[in-house]
XYZ file of C-alpha atoms in Angstrom:
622
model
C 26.690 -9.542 -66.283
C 25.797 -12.908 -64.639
C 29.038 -14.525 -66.474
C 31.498 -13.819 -63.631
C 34.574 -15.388 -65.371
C 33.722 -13.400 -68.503
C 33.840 -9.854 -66.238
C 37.279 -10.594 -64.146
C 38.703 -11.270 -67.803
C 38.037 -8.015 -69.263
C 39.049 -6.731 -66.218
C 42.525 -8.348 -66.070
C 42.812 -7.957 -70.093
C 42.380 -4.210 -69.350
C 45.138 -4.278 -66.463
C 47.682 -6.104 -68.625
C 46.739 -3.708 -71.661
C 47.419 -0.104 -68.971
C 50.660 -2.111 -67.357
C 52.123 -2.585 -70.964
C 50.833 0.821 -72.361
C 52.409 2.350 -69.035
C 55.717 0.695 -69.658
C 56.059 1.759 -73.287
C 54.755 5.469 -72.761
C 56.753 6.060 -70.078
C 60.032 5.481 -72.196
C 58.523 6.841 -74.680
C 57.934 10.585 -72.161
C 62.065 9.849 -71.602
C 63.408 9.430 -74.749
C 62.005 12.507 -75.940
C 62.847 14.796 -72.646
C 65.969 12.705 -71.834
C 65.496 14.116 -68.099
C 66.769 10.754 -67.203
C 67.012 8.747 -70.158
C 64.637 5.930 -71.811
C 65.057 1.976 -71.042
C 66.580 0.275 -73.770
C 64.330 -2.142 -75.481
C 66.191 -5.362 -74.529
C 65.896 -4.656 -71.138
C 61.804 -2.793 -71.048
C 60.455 -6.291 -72.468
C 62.092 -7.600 -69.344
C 60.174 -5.259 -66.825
C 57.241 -5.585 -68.825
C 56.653 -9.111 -68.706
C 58.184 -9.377 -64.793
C 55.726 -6.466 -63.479
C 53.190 -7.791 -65.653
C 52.916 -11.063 -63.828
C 53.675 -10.065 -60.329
C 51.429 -6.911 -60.480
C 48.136 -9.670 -61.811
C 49.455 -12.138 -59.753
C 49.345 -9.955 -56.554
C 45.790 -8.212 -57.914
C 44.223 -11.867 -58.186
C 45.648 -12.495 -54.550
C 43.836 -9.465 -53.192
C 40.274 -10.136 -54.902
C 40.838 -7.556 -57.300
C 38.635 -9.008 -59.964
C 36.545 -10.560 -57.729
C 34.316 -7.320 -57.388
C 31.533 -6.184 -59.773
C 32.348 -2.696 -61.893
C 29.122 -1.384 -60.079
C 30.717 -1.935 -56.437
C 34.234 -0.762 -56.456
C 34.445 1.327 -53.227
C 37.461 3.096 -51.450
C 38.403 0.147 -50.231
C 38.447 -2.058 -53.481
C 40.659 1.068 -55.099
C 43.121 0.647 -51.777
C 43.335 -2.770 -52.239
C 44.389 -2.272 -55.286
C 47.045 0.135 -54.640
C 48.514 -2.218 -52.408
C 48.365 -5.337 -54.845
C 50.562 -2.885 -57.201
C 52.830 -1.807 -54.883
C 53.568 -5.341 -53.442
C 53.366 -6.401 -57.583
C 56.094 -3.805 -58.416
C 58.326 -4.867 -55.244
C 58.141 -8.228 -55.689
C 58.980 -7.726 -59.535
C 62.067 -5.711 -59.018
C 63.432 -8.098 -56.271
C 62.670 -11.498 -58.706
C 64.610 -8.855 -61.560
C 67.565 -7.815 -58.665
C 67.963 -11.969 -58.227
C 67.893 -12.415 -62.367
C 70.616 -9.944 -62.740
C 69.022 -7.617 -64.874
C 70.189 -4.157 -64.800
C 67.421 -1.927 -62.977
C 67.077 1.751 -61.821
C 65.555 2.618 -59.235
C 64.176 5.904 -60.390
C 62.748 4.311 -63.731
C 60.981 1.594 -61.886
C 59.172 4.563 -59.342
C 57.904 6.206 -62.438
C 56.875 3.180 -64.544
C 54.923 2.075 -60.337
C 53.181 5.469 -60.203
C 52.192 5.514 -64.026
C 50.766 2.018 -64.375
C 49.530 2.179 -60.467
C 47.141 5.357 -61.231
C 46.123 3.840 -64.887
C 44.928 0.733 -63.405
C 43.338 3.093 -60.343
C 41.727 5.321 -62.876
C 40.103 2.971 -64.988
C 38.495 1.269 -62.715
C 36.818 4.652 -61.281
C 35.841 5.962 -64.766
C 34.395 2.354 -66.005
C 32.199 2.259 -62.500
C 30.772 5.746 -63.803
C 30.546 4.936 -67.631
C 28.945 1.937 -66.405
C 25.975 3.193 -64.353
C 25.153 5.581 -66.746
C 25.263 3.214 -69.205
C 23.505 0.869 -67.447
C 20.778 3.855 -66.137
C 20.129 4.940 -69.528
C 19.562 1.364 -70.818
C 17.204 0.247 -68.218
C 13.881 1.746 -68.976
C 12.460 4.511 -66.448
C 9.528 1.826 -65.650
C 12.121 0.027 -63.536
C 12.490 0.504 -59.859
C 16.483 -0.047 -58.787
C 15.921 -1.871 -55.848
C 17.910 -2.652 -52.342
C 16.628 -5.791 -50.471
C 17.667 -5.724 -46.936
C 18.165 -8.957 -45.682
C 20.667 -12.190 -47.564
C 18.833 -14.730 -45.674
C 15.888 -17.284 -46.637
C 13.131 -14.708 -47.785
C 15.695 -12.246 -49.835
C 16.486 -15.257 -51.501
C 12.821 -16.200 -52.402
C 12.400 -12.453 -52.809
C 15.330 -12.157 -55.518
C 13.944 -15.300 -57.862
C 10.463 -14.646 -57.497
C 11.393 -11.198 -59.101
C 13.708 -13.143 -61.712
C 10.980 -15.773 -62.305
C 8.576 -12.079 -62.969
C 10.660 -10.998 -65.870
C 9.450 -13.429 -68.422
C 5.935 -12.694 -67.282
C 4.785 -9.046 -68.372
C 1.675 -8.864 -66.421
C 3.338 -9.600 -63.056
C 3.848 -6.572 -61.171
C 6.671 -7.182 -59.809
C 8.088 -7.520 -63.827
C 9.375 -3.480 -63.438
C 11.930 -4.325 -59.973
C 15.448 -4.608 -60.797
C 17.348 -5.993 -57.795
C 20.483 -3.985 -57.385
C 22.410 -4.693 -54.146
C 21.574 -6.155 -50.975
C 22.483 -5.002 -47.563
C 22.724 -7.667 -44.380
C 23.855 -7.152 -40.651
C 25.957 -10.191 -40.817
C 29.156 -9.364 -41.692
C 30.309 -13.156 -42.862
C 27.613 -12.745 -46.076
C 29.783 -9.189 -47.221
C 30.654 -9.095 -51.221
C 28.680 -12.562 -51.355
C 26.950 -12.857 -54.554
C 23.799 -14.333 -54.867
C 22.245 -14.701 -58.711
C 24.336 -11.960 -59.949
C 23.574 -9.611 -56.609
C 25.795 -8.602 -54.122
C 25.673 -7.837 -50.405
C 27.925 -4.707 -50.520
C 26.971 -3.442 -46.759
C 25.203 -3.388 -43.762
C 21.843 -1.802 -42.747
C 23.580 1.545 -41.192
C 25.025 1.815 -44.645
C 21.261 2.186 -46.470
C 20.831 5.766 -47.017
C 24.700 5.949 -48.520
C 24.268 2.981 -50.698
C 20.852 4.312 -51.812
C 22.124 7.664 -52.718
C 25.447 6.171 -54.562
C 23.411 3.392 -56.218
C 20.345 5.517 -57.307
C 18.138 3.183 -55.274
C 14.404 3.945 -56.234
C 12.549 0.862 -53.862
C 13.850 -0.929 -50.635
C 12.381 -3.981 -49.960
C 12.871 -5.178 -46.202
C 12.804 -8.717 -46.021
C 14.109 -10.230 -42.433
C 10.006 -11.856 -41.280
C 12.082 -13.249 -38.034
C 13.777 -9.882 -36.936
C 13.020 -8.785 -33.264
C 10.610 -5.800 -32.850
C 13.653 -3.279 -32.090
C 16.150 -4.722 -34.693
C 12.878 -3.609 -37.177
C 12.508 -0.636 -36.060
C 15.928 0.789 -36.618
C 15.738 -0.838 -40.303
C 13.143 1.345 -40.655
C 14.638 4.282 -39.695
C 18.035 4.011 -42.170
C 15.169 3.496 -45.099
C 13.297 6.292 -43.525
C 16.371 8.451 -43.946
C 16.056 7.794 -47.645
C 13.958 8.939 -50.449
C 12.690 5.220 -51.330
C 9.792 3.984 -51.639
C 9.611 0.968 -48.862
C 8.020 -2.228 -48.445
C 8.453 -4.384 -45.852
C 7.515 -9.046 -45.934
C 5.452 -9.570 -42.740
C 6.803 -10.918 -39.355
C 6.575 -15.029 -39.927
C 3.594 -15.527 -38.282
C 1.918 -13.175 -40.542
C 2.978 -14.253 -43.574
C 0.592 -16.726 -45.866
C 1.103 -19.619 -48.418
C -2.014 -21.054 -49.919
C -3.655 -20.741 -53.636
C -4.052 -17.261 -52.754
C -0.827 -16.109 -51.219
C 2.008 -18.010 -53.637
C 4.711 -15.573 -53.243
C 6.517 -13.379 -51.050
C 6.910 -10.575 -52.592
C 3.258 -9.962 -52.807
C 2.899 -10.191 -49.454
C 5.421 -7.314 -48.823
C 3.154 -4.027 -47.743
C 4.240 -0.167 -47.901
C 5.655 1.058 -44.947
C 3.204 1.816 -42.169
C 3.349 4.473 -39.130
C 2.968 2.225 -37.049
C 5.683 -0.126 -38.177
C 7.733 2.834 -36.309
C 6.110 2.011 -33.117
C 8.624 -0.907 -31.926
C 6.870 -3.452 -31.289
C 4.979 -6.517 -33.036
C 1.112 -5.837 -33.432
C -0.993 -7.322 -30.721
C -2.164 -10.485 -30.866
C -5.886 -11.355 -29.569
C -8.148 -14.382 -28.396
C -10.285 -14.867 -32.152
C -11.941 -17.912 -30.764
C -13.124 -16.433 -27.300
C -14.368 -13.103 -28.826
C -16.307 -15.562 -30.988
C -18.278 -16.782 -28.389
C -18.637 -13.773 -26.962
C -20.155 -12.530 -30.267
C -21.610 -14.897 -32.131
C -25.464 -14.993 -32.351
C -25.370 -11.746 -29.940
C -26.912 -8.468 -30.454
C -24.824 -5.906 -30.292
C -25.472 -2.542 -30.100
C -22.396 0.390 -30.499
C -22.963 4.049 -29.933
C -20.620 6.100 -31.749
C -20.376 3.010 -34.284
C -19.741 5.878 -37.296
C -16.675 7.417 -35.752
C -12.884 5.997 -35.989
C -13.419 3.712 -32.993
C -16.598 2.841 -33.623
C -16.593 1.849 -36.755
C -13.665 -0.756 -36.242
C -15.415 -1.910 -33.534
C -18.832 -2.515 -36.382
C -16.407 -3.806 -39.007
C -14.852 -6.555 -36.359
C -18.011 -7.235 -34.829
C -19.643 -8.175 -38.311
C -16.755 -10.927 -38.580
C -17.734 -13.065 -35.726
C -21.522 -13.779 -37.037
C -23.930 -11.379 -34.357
C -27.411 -11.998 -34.100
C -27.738 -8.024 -35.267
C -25.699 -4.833 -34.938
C -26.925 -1.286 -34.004
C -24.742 1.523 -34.845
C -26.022 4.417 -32.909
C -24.297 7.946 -34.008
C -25.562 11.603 -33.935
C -23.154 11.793 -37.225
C -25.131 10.403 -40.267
C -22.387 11.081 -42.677
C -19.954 8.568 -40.444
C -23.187 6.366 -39.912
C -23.968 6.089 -43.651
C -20.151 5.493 -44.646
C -19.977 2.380 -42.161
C -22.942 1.324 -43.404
C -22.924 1.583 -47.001
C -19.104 -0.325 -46.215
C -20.580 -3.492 -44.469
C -23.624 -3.473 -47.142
C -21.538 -3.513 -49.938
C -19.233 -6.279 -47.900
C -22.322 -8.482 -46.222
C -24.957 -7.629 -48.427
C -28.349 -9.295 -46.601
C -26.570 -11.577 -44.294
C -25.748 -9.395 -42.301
C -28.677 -7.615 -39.845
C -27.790 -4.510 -39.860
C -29.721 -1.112 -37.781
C -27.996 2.210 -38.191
C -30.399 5.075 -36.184
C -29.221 8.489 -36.319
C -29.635 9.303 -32.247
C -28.033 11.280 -29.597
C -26.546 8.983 -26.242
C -27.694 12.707 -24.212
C -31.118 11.846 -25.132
C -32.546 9.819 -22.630
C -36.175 8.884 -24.010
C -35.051 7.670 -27.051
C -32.114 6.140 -25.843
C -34.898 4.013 -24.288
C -37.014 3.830 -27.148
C -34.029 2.026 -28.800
C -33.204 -0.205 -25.886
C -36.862 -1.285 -25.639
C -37.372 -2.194 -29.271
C -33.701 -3.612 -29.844
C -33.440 -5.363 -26.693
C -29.290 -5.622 -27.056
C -27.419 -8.339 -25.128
C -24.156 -6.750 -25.207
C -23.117 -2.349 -25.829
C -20.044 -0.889 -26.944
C -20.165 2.225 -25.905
C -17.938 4.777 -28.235
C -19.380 7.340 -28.193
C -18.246 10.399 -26.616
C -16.026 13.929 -27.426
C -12.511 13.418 -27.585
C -10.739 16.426 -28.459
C -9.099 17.811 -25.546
C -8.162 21.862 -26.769
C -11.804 21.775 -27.735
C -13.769 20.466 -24.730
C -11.381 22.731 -22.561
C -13.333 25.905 -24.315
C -16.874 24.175 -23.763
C -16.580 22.061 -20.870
C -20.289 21.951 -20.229
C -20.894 19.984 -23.821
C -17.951 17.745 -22.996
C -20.198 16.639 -19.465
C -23.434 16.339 -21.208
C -21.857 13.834 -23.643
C -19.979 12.014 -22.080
C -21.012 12.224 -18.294
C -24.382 11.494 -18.870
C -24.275 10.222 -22.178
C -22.749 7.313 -20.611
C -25.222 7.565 -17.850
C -28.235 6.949 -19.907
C -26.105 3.995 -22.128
C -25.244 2.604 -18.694
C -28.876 3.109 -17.177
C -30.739 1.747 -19.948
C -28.055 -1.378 -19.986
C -29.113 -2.113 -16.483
C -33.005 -1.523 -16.953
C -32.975 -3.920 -19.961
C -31.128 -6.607 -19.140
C -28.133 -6.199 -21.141
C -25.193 -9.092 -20.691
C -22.083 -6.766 -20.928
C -21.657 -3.442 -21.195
C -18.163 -2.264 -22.771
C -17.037 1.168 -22.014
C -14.147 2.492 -24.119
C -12.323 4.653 -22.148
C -8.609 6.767 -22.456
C -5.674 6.922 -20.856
C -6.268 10.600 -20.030
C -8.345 9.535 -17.765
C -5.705 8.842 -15.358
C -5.038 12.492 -13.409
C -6.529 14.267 -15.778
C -5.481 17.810 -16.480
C -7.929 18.781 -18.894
C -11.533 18.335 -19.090
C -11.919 15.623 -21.766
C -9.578 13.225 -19.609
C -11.486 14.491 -16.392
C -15.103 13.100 -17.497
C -13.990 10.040 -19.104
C -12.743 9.759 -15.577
C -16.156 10.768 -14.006
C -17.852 7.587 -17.036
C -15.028 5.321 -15.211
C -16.198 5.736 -12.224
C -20.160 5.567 -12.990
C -18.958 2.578 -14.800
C -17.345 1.202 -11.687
C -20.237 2.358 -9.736
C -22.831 0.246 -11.751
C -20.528 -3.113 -11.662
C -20.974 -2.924 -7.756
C -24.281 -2.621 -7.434
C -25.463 -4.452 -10.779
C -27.131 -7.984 -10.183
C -27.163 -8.534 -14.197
C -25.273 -6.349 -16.347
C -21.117 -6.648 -16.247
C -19.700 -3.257 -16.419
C -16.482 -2.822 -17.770
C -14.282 -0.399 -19.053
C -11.115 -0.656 -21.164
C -8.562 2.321 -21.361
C -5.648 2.809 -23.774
C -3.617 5.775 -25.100
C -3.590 7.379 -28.671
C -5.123 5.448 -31.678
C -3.373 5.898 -34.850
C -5.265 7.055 -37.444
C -8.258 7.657 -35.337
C -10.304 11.548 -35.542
C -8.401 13.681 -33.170
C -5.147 11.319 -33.918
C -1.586 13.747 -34.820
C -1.425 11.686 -37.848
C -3.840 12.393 -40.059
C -3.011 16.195 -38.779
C 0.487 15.503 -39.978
C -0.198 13.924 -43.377
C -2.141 17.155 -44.091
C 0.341 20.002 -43.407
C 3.576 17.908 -45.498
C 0.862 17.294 -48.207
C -0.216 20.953 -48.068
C 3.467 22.352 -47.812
C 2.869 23.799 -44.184
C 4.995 23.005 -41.162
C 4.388 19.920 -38.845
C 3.328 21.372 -36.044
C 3.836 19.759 -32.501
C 3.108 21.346 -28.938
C 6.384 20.595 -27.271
C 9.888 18.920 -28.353
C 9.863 16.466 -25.869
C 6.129 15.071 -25.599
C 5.789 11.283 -25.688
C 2.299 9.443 -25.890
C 1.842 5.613 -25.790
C 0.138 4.345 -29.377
C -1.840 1.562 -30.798
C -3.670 1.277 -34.149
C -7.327 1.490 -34.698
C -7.787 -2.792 -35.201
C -5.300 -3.150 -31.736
C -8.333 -1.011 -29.808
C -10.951 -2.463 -31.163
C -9.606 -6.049 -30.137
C -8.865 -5.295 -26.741
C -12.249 -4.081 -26.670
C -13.644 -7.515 -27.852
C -10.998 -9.518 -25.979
C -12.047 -7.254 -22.579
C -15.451 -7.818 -23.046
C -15.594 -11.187 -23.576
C -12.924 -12.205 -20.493
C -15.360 -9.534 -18.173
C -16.069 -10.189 -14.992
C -17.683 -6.761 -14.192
C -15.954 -3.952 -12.977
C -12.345 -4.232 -14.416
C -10.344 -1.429 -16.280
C -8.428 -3.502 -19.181
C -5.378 -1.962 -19.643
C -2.981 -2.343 -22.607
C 0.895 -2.905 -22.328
C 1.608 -0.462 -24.977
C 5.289 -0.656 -24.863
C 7.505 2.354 -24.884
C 5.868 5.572 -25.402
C 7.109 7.432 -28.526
C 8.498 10.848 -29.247
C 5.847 12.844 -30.900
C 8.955 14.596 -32.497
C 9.915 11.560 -33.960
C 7.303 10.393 -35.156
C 6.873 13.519 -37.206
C 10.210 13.304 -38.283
C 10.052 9.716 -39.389
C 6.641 10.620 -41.317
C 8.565 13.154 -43.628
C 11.055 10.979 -44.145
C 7.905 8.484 -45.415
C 7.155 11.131 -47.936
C 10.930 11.231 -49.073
C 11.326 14.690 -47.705
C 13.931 15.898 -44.838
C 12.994 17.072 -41.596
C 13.559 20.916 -41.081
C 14.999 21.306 -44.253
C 12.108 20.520 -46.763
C 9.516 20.337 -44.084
C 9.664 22.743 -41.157
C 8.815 21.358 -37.840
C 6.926 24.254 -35.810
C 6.798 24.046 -31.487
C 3.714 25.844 -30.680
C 3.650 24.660 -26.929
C 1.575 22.796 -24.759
C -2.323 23.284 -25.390
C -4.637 23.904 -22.287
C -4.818 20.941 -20.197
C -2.152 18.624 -21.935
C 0.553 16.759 -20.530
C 4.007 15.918 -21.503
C 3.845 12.689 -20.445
C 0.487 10.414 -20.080
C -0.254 7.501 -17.759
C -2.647 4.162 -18.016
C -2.479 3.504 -14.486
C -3.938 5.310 -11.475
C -1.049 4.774 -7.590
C -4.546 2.970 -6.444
C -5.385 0.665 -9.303
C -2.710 -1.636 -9.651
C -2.166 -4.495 -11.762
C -3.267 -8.025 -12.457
C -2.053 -10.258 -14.751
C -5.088 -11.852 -17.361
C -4.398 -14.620 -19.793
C -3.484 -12.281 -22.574
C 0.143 -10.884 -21.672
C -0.444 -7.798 -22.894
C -3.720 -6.794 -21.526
C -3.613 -6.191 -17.836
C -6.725 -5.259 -15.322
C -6.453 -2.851 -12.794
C -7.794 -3.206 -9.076
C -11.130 -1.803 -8.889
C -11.274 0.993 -6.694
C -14.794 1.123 -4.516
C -16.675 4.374 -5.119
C -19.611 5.865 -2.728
C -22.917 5.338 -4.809
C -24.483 8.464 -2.620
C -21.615 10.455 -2.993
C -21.303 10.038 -6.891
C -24.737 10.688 -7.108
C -25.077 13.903 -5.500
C -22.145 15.146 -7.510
C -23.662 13.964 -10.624
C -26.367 15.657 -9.463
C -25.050 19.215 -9.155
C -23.071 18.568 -12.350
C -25.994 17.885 -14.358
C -27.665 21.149 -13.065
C -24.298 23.243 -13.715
C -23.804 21.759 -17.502
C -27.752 22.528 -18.091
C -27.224 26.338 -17.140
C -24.447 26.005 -19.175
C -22.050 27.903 -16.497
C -18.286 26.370 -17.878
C -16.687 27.830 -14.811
C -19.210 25.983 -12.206
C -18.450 23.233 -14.462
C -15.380 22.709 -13.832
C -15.708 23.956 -10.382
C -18.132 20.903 -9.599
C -15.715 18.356 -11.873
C -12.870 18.983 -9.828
C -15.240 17.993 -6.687
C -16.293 14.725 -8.301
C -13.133 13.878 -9.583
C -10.381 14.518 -6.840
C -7.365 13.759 -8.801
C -8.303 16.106 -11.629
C -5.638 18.847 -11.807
C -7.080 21.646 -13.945
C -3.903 24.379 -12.879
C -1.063 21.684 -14.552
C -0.492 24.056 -17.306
């Protein structure tokens, strides 16, 4: 197969043999029906050897053997229709100049005969050849499409030939098939024995004709949109996908030797459209290092991240403070089993609504800096018992906030959501209310610096419509999503948690961080690209159910209050918003009758008393 010389030989022996076969059998068909009457022999050696040379002649001219068996398209097979039919005309004008006797008619029949023999052999050897070529490659193999004829498919392509003589090597089972590049100067290039036969639109029909089992995506310096549509034609497909890192991501030490181990599966979030956020390591450093850090809520999906980050930059001591001992006991069992004794780790199985041991803690702990995480997020859920939603996080984050003050704490972090912003439902409305506590504390604080940070939907995190969605395709059900045209901004688990850091440690007291998320996605598509991830179709293997908006949800969310502004920090894509002044007295006395409504558990006075202390809580949207 590599011997190109040795494949456009058979090829051309195989066009001479069907042009001579053609001329012979076709005289043959006349003699014996004498319709028109044969050739006679002196003169058929004449067309054979004229047709013969113009017909190759022409088919070399058009790049008729310059295409592997595996390739041929529509195109190749019209190309070579027209390198006949110029072959033929040129042959019977050099035999018109010769002299020798031709008719017409014969030299139609002997065109279409030898035309569809060269035509037809060409399509049957493509097909005789893949099965041939499927039955001898062993099932272990994955057929495999690299997108992308640049610098790293190149590495890509011999770091998988370089794998074959090793058997251990994992990547000793790909078998590079085709590539596919946007550039259209690099089309029908052949590189080791590979060819580019189309461009990146063209990746679910050349998977489908090729029987492509694995795509590996390999353009590291592609722009953040030009990515995302890759991803989409592989979504389309049933391949397994793996994509090489952006350039900055990628690693070469004793470690990281090749390429193609770097390349990852395909992600969610690689659907997002944009590049993963970058962060300040050395400033969260010193705002970490030798610190003790406390983080309520440290077992949940936020929380955790935050623990597992925090443990990186070398604190003094962490406290992971969750109601939730099976969350607490996986994070800690985790960093155990990663840290082992260096790292000082307290995990206490307490409540953020209980004030005296809240204290208790604070006393005894004394922590420098809090992360507070702690809080309910789901939003159908806290609309039904809107009284537990204020006692958790209202004045859960009261107490945290309270207690941060009373001991001395440096910072205290306040992860916050972008529902927050006009809430319609309950959840958003008191992580609103904890805002403005929060905001409330940084003015009148001579110690602590308050801050908050607010972002939209975290992938992967509890309450997140991706885990949701992994378990009705795995379970066979429909997807189900509220509306067809809802959009929410998203950012993964490890982008939260750094802001987080990267907030707290560039706090001044009193800011709301806020994340440029880039452009909110389609919680349609996002379904629909996730059952492509499992190679299934959208709405024809997987159903995709509307069920309609849930109490208190919006189509469209915001990170920004018309007050709050923005103000550009160091990091371009974290942003603070103007802090916006709030009456100590006032808060206060609404805290106060909201304490006294959520302890007679009355969810209608509740709300009634919300709406007061929040004024741009809108519980009628929906």
């Amino acid at each position: 197969m590599k011997n190109f010389n040795y494949r456009k030989l058979v090829l051309m022996l195989a066009d001479i043999f069907i042009i001579v076969v053609s001329a012979i059998l076709l005289n043959f068909i006349l003699s014996v029906t004498k319709v028109i009457g044969p050739e006679s022999n002196r003169y058929l050696l004449s067309y054979i050897v004229i047709y013969l040379v113009t017909c190759v002649m022409m088919m070399l001219a058009f790049g008729s053997y310059s295409r592997m068996w595996r390739y041929f398209n529509v195109n190749d097979y019209i190309l070579t229709i027209l390198a006949m039919t110029l072959g033929f005309a040129t042959g019977y004008a050099i035999l018109k100049i010769l002299g020798v006797p031709t008719r017409l008619v014969f030299t139609g029949l002997y065109y279409i005969c030898a035309t569809l023999g060269v035509v037809l052999f060409r399509f049957f050897f493509k097909q005789t050849f893949l099965v041939i070529a499927k039955a001898t490659v062993s099932e272990n193999y994955d057929r495999t499409l690299i997108v992308g004829a640049g610098q790293a498919g190149r590495m890509i392509l011999k770091e998988i030939e370089n794998a074959r003589f090793d058997p251990n090597n994992p990547s000793s089972n790909i078998l590079p098939i085709c590539f596919v590049d946007d550039d259209q100067t690099k089309l029908h290039n052949v590189i080791k024995g590979v060819e580019i036969i189309g461009v990146t639109a063209d990746i679910p029909k050349i998977c489908k004709e090729q029987g492509i089992d694995s795509i590996i995506v390999a353009v590291p310096s592609c722009e953040e949109e030009e990515k995302r549509k890759i991803l989409e034609y592989c979504s389309a497909t049933d391949c397994k996908i793996k994509i090489v890192p952006y350039l900055g991501e990628l690693l070469f030490d004793e470690k990281h030797t090749q390429l193609i181990t770097q390349a990852q599966e395909i992600k969610i979030e690689d659907l997002l459209g944009r590049k993963p956020i970058q962060f300040n390591s050395k400033q969260i450093q010193k705002f970490i290092k030798d610190k003790v850090c406390m983080v309520t809520g440290g077992g949940g999906s936020i929380g955790s991240e935050l623990v597992r980050q925090i443990a990186k930059y070398e604190p003094k001591q962490i406290i992971i403070v969750d109601i939730y001992e099976n969350n607490a006991y996986d994070i800690q069992q985790e960093l155990l089993l990663t840290y082992g004794s260096e790292l000082n780790l307290v995990t206490l199985i307490s409540s953020v609504r209980d004030y005296d041991k809240m204290d208790k803690i604070f006393n005894e702990f004394r922590p420098q800096i809090v992360f507070h995480a702690a809080a309910h997020k789901h939003v159908p859920l806290m609309e039904t018992v809107p009284e537990e939603a204020v006692k958790n996080n209202v004045f859960g984050t009261l107490n945290v906030a309270t207690l941060s003050e009373k001991y001395g704490v440096d910072k205290f972090v306040m992860i916050s959501t972008d529902k927050a912003v006009n809430p319609t439902n309950v959840m958003g409305a008191t992580k609103r209310a904890c805002e403005m506590i929060i905001q409330n504390k940084a003015q009148n604080s001579s110690h602590t610096e308050f801050v908050t940070t607010r972002f939209g939907n975290v992938l992967g995190s509890n309450g997140s419509v991706i885990p949701l969605f992994r378990r009705q395709i795995e379970s066979g059900s429909p997807v189900t999503v509220t509306h067809p045209d809802i959009i929410r901004y998203f950012m993964t688990i490890p982008e939260a948690v750094s802001l987080v850091l990267e907030a707290g440690a560039m706090a001044k007291g009193g800011e709301i961080f806020v994340l440029d998320m880039g452009a909110p996605v389609k919680i349609t598509t996002l379904a629909e690209n996730l059952i492509r991830m499992y190679g299934k179709v959208p709405y024809k293997d997987v159903e995709i159910k509307f069920t309609g908006l849930r109490p208190g949800e919006k189509l469209f969310e915001e990170l920004l209050m018309d007050e709050e502004g923005l103000k550009s920090t160091a990091n371009k894509k974290i942003f603070i918003g103007n802090q916006i002044q709030v009456n100590t007295d006032e808060l206060n006395g609404s805290l106060g009758k909201l304490k006294d409504a959520a302890e007679e558990n009355d969810s209608d006075k509740t709300v009634e008393v919300l709406c007061e202390l929040v004024p741009t809580f809108n519980h009628n949207t929906n």
